[in-house]
Structure formats: structure tokens, C-alpha cells
PDB file of C-alpha atoms and ligand atoms in Angstrom:
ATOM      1  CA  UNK A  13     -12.317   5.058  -7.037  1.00 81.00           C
ATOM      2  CA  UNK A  14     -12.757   1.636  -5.239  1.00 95.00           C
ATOM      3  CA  UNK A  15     -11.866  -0.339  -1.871  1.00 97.00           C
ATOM      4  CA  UNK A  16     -10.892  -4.073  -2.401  1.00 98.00           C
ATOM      5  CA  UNK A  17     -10.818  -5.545   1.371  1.00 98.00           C
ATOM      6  CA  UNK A  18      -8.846  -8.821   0.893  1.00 97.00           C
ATOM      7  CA  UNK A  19     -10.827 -10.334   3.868  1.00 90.00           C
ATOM      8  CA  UNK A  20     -10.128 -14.087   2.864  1.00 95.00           C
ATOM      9  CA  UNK A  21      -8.413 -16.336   5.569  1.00 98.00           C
ATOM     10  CA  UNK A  22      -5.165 -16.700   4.796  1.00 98.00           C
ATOM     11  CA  UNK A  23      -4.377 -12.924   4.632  1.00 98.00           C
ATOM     12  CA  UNK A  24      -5.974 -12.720   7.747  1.00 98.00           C
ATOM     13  CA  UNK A  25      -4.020 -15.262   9.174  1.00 98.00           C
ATOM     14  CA  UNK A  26      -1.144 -13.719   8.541  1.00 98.00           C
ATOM     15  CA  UNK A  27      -2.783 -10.154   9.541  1.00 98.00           C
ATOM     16  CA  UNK A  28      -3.878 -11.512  12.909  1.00 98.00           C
ATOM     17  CA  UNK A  29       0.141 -12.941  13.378  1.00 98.00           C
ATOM     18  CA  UNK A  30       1.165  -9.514  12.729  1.00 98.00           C
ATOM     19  CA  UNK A  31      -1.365  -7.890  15.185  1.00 98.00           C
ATOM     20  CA  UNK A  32      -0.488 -10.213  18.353  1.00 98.00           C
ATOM     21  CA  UNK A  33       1.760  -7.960  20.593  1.00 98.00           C
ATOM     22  CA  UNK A  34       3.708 -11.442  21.082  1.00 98.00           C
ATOM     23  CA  UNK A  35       4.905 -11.029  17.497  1.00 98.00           C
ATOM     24  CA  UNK A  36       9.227 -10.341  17.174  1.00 98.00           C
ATOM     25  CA  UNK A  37      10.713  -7.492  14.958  1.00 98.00           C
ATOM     26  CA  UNK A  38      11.559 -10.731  12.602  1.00 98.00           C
ATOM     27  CA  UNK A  39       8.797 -12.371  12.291  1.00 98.00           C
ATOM     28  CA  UNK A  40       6.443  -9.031  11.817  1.00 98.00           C
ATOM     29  CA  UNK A  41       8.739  -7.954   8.648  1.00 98.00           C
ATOM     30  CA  UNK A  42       8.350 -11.571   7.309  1.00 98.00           C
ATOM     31  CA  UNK A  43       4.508 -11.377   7.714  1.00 98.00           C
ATOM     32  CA  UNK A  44       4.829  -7.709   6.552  1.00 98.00           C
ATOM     33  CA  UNK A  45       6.294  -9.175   3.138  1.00 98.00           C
ATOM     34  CA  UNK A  46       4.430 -12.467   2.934  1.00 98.00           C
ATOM     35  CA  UNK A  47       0.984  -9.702   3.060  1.00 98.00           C
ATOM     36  CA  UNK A  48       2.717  -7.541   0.759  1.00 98.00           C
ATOM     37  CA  UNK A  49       3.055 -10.202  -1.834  1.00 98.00           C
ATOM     38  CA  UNK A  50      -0.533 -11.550  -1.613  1.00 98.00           C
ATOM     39  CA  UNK A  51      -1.956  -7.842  -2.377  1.00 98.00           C
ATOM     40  CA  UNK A  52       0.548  -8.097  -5.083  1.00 98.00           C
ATOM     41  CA  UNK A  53      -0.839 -11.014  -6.447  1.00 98.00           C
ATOM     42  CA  UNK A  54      -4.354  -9.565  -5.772  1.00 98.00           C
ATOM     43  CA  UNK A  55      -3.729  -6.049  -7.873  1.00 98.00           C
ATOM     44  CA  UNK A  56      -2.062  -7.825 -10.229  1.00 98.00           C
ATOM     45  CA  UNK A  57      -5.582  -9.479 -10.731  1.00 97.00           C
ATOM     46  CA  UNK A  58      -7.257  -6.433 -11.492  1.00 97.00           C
ATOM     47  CA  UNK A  59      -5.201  -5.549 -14.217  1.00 97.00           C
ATOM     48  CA  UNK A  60      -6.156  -5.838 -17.665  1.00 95.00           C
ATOM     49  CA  UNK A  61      -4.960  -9.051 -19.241  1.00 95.00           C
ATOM     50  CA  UNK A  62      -5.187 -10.602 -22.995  1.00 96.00           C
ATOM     51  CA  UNK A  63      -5.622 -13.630 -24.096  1.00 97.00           C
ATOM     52  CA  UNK A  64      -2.977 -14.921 -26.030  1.00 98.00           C
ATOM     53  CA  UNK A  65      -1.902 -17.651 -27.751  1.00 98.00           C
ATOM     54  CA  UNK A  66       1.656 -19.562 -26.842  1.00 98.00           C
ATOM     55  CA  UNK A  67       3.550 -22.154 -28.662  1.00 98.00           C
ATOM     56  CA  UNK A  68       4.711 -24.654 -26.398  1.00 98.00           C
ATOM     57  CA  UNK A  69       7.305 -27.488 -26.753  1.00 98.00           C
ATOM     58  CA  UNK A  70       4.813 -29.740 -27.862  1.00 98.00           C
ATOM     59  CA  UNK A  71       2.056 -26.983 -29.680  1.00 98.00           C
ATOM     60  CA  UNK A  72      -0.272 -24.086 -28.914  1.00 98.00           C
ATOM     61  CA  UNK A  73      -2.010 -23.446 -25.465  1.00 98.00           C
ATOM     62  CA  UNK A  74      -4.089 -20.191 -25.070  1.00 98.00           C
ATOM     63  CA  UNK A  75      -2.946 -18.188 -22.709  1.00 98.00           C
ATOM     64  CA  UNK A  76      -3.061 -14.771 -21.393  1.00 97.00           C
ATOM     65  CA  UNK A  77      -1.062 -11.806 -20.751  1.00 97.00           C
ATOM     66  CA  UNK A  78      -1.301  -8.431 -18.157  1.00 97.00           C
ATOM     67  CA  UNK A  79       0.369  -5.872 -20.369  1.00 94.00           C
ATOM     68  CA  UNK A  80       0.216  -3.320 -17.538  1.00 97.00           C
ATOM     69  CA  UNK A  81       3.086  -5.602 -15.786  1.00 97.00           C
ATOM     70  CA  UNK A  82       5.322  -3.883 -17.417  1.00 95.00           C
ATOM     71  CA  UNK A  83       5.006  -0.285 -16.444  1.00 97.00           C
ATOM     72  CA  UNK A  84       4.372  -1.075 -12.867  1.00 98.00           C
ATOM     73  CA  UNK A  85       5.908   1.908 -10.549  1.00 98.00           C
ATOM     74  CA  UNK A  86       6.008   1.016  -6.775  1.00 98.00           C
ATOM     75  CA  UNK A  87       6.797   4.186  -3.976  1.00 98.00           C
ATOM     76  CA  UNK A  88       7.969   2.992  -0.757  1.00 98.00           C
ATOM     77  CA  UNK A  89       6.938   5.404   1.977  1.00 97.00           C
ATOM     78  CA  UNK A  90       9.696   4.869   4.471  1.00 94.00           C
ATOM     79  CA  UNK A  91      10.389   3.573   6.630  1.00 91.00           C
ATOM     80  CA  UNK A  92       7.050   0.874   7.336  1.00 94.00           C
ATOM     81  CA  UNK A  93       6.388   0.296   3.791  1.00 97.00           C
ATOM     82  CA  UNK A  94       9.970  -1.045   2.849  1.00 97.00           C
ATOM     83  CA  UNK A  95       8.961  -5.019   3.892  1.00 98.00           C
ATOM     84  CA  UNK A  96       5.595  -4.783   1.750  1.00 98.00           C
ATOM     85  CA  UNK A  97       7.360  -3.302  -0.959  1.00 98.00           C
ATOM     86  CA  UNK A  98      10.145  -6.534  -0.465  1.00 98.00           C
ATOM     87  CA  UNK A  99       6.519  -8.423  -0.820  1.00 98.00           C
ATOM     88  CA  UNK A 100       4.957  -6.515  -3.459  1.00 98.00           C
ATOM     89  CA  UNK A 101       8.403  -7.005  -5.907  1.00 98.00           C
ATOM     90  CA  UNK A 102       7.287 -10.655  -5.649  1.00 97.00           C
ATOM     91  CA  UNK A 103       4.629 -10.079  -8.078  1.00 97.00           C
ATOM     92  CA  UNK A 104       5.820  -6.965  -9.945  1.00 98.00           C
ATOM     93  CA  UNK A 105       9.773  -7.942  -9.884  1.00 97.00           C
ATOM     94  CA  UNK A 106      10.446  -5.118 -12.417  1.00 96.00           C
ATOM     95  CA  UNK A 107       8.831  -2.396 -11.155  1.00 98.00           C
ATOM     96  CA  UNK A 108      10.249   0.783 -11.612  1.00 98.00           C
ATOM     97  CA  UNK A 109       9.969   2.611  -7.662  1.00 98.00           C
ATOM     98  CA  UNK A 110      10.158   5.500  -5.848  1.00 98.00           C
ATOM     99  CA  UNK A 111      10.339   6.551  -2.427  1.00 98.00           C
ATOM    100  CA  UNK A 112       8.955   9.148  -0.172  1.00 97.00           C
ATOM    101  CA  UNK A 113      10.257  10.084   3.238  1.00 96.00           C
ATOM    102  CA  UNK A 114       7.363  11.127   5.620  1.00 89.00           C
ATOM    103  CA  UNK A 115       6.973  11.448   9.247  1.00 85.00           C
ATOM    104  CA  UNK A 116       3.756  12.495  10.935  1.00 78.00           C
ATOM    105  CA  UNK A 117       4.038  15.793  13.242  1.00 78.00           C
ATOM    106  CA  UNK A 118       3.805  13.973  16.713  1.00 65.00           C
ATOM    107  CA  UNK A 119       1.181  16.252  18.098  1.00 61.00           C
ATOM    108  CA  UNK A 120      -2.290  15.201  19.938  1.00 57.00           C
ATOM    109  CA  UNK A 121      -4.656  14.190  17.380  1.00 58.00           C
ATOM    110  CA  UNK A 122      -6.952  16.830  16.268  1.00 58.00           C
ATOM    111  CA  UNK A 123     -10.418  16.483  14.984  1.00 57.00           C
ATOM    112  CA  UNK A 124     -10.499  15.864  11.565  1.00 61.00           C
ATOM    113  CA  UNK A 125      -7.890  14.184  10.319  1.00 61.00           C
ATOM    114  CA  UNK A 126      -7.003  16.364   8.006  1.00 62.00           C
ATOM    115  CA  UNK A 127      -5.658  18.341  10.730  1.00 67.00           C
ATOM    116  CA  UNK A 128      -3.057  15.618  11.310  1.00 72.00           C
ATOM    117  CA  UNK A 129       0.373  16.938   9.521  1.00 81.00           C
ATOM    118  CA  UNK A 130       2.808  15.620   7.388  1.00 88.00           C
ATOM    119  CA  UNK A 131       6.641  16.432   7.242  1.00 89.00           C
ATOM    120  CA  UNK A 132       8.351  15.204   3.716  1.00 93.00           C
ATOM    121  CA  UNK A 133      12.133  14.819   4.128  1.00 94.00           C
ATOM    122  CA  UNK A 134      12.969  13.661   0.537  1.00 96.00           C
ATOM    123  CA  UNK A 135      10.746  12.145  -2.496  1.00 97.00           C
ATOM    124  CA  UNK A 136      12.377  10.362  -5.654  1.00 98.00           C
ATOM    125  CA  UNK A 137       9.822   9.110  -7.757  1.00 98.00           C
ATOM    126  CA  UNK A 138      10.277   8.009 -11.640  1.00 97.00           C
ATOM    127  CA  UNK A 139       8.610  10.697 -13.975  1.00 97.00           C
ATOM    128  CA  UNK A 140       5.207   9.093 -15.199  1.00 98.00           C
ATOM    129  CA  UNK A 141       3.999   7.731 -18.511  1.00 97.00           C
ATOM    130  CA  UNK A 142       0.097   8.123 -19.441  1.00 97.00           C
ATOM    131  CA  UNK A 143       0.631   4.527 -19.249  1.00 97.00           C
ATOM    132  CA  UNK A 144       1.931   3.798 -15.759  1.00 98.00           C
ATOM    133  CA  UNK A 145       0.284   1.925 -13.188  1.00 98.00           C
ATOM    134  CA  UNK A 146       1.325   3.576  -9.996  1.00 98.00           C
ATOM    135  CA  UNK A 147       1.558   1.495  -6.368  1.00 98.00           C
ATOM    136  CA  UNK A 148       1.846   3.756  -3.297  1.00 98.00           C
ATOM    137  CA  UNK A 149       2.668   1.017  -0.182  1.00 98.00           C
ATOM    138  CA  UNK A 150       1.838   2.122   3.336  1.00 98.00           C
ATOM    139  CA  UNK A 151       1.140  -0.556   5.694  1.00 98.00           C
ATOM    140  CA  UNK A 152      -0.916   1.910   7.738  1.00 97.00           C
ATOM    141  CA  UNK A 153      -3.598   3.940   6.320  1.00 97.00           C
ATOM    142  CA  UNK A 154      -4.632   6.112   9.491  1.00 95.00           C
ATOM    143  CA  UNK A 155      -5.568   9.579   9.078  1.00 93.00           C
ATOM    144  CA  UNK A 156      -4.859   9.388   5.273  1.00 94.00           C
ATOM    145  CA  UNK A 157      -2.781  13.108   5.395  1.00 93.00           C
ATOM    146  CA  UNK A 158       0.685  10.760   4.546  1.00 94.00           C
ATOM    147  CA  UNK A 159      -1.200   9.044   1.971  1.00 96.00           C
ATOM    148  CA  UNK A 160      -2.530  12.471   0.329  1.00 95.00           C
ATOM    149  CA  UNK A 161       0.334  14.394   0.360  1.00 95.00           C
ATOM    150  CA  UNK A 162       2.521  11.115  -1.602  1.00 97.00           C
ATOM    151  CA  UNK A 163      -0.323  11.161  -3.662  1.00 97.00           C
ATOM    152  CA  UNK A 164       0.457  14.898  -4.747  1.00 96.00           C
ATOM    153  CA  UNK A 165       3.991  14.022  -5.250  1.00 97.00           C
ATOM    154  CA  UNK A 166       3.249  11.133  -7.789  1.00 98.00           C
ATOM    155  CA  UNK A 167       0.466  13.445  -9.534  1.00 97.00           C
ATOM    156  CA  UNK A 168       3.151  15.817  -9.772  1.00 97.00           C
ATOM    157  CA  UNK A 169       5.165  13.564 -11.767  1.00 97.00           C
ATOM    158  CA  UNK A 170       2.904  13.190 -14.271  1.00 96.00           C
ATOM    159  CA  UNK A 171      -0.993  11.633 -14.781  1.00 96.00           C
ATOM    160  CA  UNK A 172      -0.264   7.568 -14.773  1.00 97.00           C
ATOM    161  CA  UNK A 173      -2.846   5.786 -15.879  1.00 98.00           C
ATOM    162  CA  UNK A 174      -3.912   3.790 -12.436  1.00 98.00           C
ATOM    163  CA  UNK A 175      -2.991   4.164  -9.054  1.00 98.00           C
ATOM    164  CA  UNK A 176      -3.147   2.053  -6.253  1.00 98.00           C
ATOM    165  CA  UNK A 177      -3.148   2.425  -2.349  1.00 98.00           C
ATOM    166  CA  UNK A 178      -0.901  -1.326  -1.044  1.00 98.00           C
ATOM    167  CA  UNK A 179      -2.123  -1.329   2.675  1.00 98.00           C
ATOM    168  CA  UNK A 180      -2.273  -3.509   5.797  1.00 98.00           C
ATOM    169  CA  UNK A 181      -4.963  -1.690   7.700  1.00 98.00           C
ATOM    170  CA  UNK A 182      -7.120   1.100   7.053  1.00 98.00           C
ATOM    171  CA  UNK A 183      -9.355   3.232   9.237  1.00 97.00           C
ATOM    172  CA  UNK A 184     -12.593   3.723   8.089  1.00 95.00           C
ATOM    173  CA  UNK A 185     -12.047   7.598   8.672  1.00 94.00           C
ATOM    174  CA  UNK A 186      -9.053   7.692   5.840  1.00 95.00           C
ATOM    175  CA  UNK A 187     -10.475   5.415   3.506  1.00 97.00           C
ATOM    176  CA  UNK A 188     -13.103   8.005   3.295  1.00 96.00           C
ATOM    177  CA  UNK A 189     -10.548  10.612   2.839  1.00 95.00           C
ATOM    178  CA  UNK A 190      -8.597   9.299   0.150  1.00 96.00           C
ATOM    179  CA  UNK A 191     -11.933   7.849  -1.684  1.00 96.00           C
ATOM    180  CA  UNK A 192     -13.386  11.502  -1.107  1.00 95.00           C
ATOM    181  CA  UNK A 193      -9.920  13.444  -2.818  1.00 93.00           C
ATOM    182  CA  UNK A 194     -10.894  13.676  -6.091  1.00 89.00           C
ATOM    183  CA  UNK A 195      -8.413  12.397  -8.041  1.00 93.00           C
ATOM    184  CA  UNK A 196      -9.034   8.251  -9.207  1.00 93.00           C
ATOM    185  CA  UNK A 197      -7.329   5.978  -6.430  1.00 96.00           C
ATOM    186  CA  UNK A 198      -7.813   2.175  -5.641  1.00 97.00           C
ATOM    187  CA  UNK A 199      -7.419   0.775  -2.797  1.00 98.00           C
ATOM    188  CA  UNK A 200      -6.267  -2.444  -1.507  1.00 98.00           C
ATOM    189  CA  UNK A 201      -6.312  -3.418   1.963  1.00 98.00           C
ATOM    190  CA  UNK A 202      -6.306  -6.763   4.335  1.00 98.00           C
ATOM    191  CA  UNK A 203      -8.723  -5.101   6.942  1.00 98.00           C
ATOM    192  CA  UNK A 204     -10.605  -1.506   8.399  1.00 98.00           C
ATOM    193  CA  UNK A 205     -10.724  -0.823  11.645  1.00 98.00           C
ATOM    194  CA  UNK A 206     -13.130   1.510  13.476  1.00 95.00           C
ATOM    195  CA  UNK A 207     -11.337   3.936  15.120  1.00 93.00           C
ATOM    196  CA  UNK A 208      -8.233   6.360  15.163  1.00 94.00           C
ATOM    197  CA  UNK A 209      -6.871   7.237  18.712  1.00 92.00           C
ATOM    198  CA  UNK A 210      -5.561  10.562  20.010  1.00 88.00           C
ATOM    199  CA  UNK A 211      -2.206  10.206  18.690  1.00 87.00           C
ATOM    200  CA  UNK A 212      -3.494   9.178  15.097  1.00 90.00           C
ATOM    201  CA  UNK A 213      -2.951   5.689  15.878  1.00 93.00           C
ATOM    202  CA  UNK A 214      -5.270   2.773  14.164  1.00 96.00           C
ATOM    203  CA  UNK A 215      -7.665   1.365  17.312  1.00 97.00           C
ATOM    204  CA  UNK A 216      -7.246  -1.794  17.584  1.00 98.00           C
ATOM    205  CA  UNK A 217      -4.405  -1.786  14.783  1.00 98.00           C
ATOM    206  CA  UNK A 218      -0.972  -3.465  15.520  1.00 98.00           C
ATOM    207  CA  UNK A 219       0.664  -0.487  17.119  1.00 97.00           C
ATOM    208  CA  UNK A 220       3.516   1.242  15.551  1.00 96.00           C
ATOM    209  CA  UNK A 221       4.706  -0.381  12.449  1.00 97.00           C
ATOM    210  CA  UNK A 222       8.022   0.834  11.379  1.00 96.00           C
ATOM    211  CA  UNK A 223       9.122   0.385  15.359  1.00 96.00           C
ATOM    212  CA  UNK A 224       7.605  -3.241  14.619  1.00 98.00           C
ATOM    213  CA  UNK A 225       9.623  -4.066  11.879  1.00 97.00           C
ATOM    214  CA  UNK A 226      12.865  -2.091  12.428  1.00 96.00           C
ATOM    215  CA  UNK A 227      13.053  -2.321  16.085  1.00 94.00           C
TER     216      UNK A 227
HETATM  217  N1  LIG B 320       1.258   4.269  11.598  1.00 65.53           N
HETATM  218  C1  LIG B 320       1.471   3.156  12.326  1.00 65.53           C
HETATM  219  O1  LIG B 320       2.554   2.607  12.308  1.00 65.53           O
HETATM  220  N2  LIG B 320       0.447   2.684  13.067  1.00 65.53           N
HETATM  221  C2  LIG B 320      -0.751   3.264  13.092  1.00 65.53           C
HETATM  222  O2  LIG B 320      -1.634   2.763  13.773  1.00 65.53           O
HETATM  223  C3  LIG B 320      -0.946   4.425  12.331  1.00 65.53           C
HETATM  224  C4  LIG B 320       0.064   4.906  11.591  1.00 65.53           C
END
């Protein structure tokens, strides 16, 4: 169970471009994928590698290989996550991936979170291997209930052996909620902010990201 807040300029460059209100429906998905390919990079850092050695041209260089690139599985909770996931193929181009269609119940935010409901349309993910290394993307980590319940729907496809959380911005109430569940979860995220507002929005935030990238 770990946060990894990937609080190093450039990301937040490109996170505070994707805040300003002044950013356009292209230029957020392009900073949507350009983040979704440095967390990429960044989980693909925390998996475990061996060193190797590789016979060049000219001889033999030691090297090293991440064996766990090759049973990546990325789910794309529509319809926000789809440019981090364009990102997130950057560093795991062969990832096998799923998808989960979720909306949050539009009601007035109720005290706790958990209270905050989830309608699934449709879910399609791969059936796991002990050996998978599983990538839920969500640009948004609010409340944490659409987090939780695609959670459940990967568990249900089988135990993998890691899973990640790919997100923008957190709140500091559902990182607690998804570190609290139970079940082992990492996750990776440019920034947490402080609050959640009465429609389950992230205070300050960026607003509403799939109407920021789709229009
Ligand atoms: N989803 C969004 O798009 N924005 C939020 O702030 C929270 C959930």
C-alpha cells in the first residue's frame, strides 16, 4: 500500500497548464497524455528489473531488463481516463487493457464519501494472471467510490500480482480511502489537494475533466 506524489517540476508544469481555466479542450487532452506518459515512465520505475547482459554490435554491455513489462494490463475508466491511457501506452505500448464505464450519481455530496455512488454501465477487463501488473487510470481521484468499485471489478478477474492507481489529482480524503480498503494498491499521482466540494468535486482541482478533454 503506498502513495508516490510525482511532485517534481516538470509534471507540475504541465499539471498547472492543465489546471488554468484558460486551457482549450486540445491542449488539456495533450497535457492529459504528456502527464499520463511521465507516470508511465515513473511506475515503470518501480518495477522489478534485472540486470542483464547484451551483446552489442561491437561486444557486451550490461544491461537491465523489467520483466513485469510484459504483463502490463491498463483499464481505462471512461470517459476522462482515455488521454492518460493514450499517455500511459507510451511506456507500456503492449499492454493488455480494459475498460470500465462509470458515472457518479449526480446528487449533493454527502458526508463521507463513501456515500458518494457509483453507476457501472459496462466493464471488459482481461482475466488476470498471478503475474499481472494491473494499471487502473483515473485522472481524478475524488471521493475514491469510482476507484473502489473498478477495483472490485479487476479483483474479480482474478488476484494480479500489483496494482496501480494512474492519477492526476487526488484528494487527501480518497487517498485515505483507497490506502484504507484492504486489498494492496499503489498509487501514483502528480498532486493532493485539500478538499472535496459539495458536488464531489476536487477543491481547487481543474474542474470537470472528461468535459475538459471531450468538450
Ligand atoms: N471528476 C472530475 O472530473 N473532477 C473532479 O474534480 C472530480 C471528479
Amino acid at each position: 500500500m503506498s502513495l508516490r506524489i510525482l511532485d517534481r517540476p516538470f509534471a507540475r508544469h504541465i499539471l498547472t497548464k492543465l489546471r488554468a481555466r484558460e486551457t482549450d479542450q486540445v491542449n488539456f487532452r495533450k497535457n492529459l497524455v504528456r502527464l499520463g506518459r511521465i507516470i508511465g515512465y515513473e511506475i515503470a520505475d518501480s518495477l522489478e528489473c534485472s540486470e542483464v547482459t547484451v551483446e552489442t554490435p561491437l561486444g557486451k554491455a550490461r544491461g537491465v531488463l523489467i520483466s513485469e513489462l510484459d504483463h502490463v494490463v491498463i483499464v481505462n475508466i471512461l470517459r476522462a481516463a482515455t488521454p492518460l491511457v493514450e499517455g500511459l501506452l507510451k511506456a507500456f505500448p503492449s499492454a493488455r487493457q480494459g475498460v470500465v464505464v462509470a458515472k457518479r450519481r449526480e446528487s449533493v455530496f454527502e458526508s463521507p464519501p463513501e456515500k458518494m455512488d457509483v453507476d457501472i454501465y459496462y466493464s471488459r477487463i482481461p482475466d488476470l494472471k498471478p503475474d499481472d501488473v494491473v494499471i487502473v487510470a483515473d485522472p481524478m481521484l475524488a471521493t475514491g467510490s469510482t476507484i473502489l468499485r473498478a477495483l472490485e471489478l479487476v479483483y474479480a478477474k482474478g488476484e494480479p500480482k500489483k496494482v496501480f492507481v494512474a492519477s492526476v489529482i487526488a484528494s487527501h480524503q480518497g487517498v485515505e480511502r483507497v490506502l484504507r480498503w484492504g486489498r494492496p494498491v499503489n498509487i501514483f499521482v502528480v498532486e493532493v489537494d485539500p478538499l472535496i466540494d459539495e458536488r464531489g468535486y476536487i477543491v481547487p482541482g481543474l474542474g470537470d475533466a472528461g468535459d475538459r478533454a471531450f468538450g
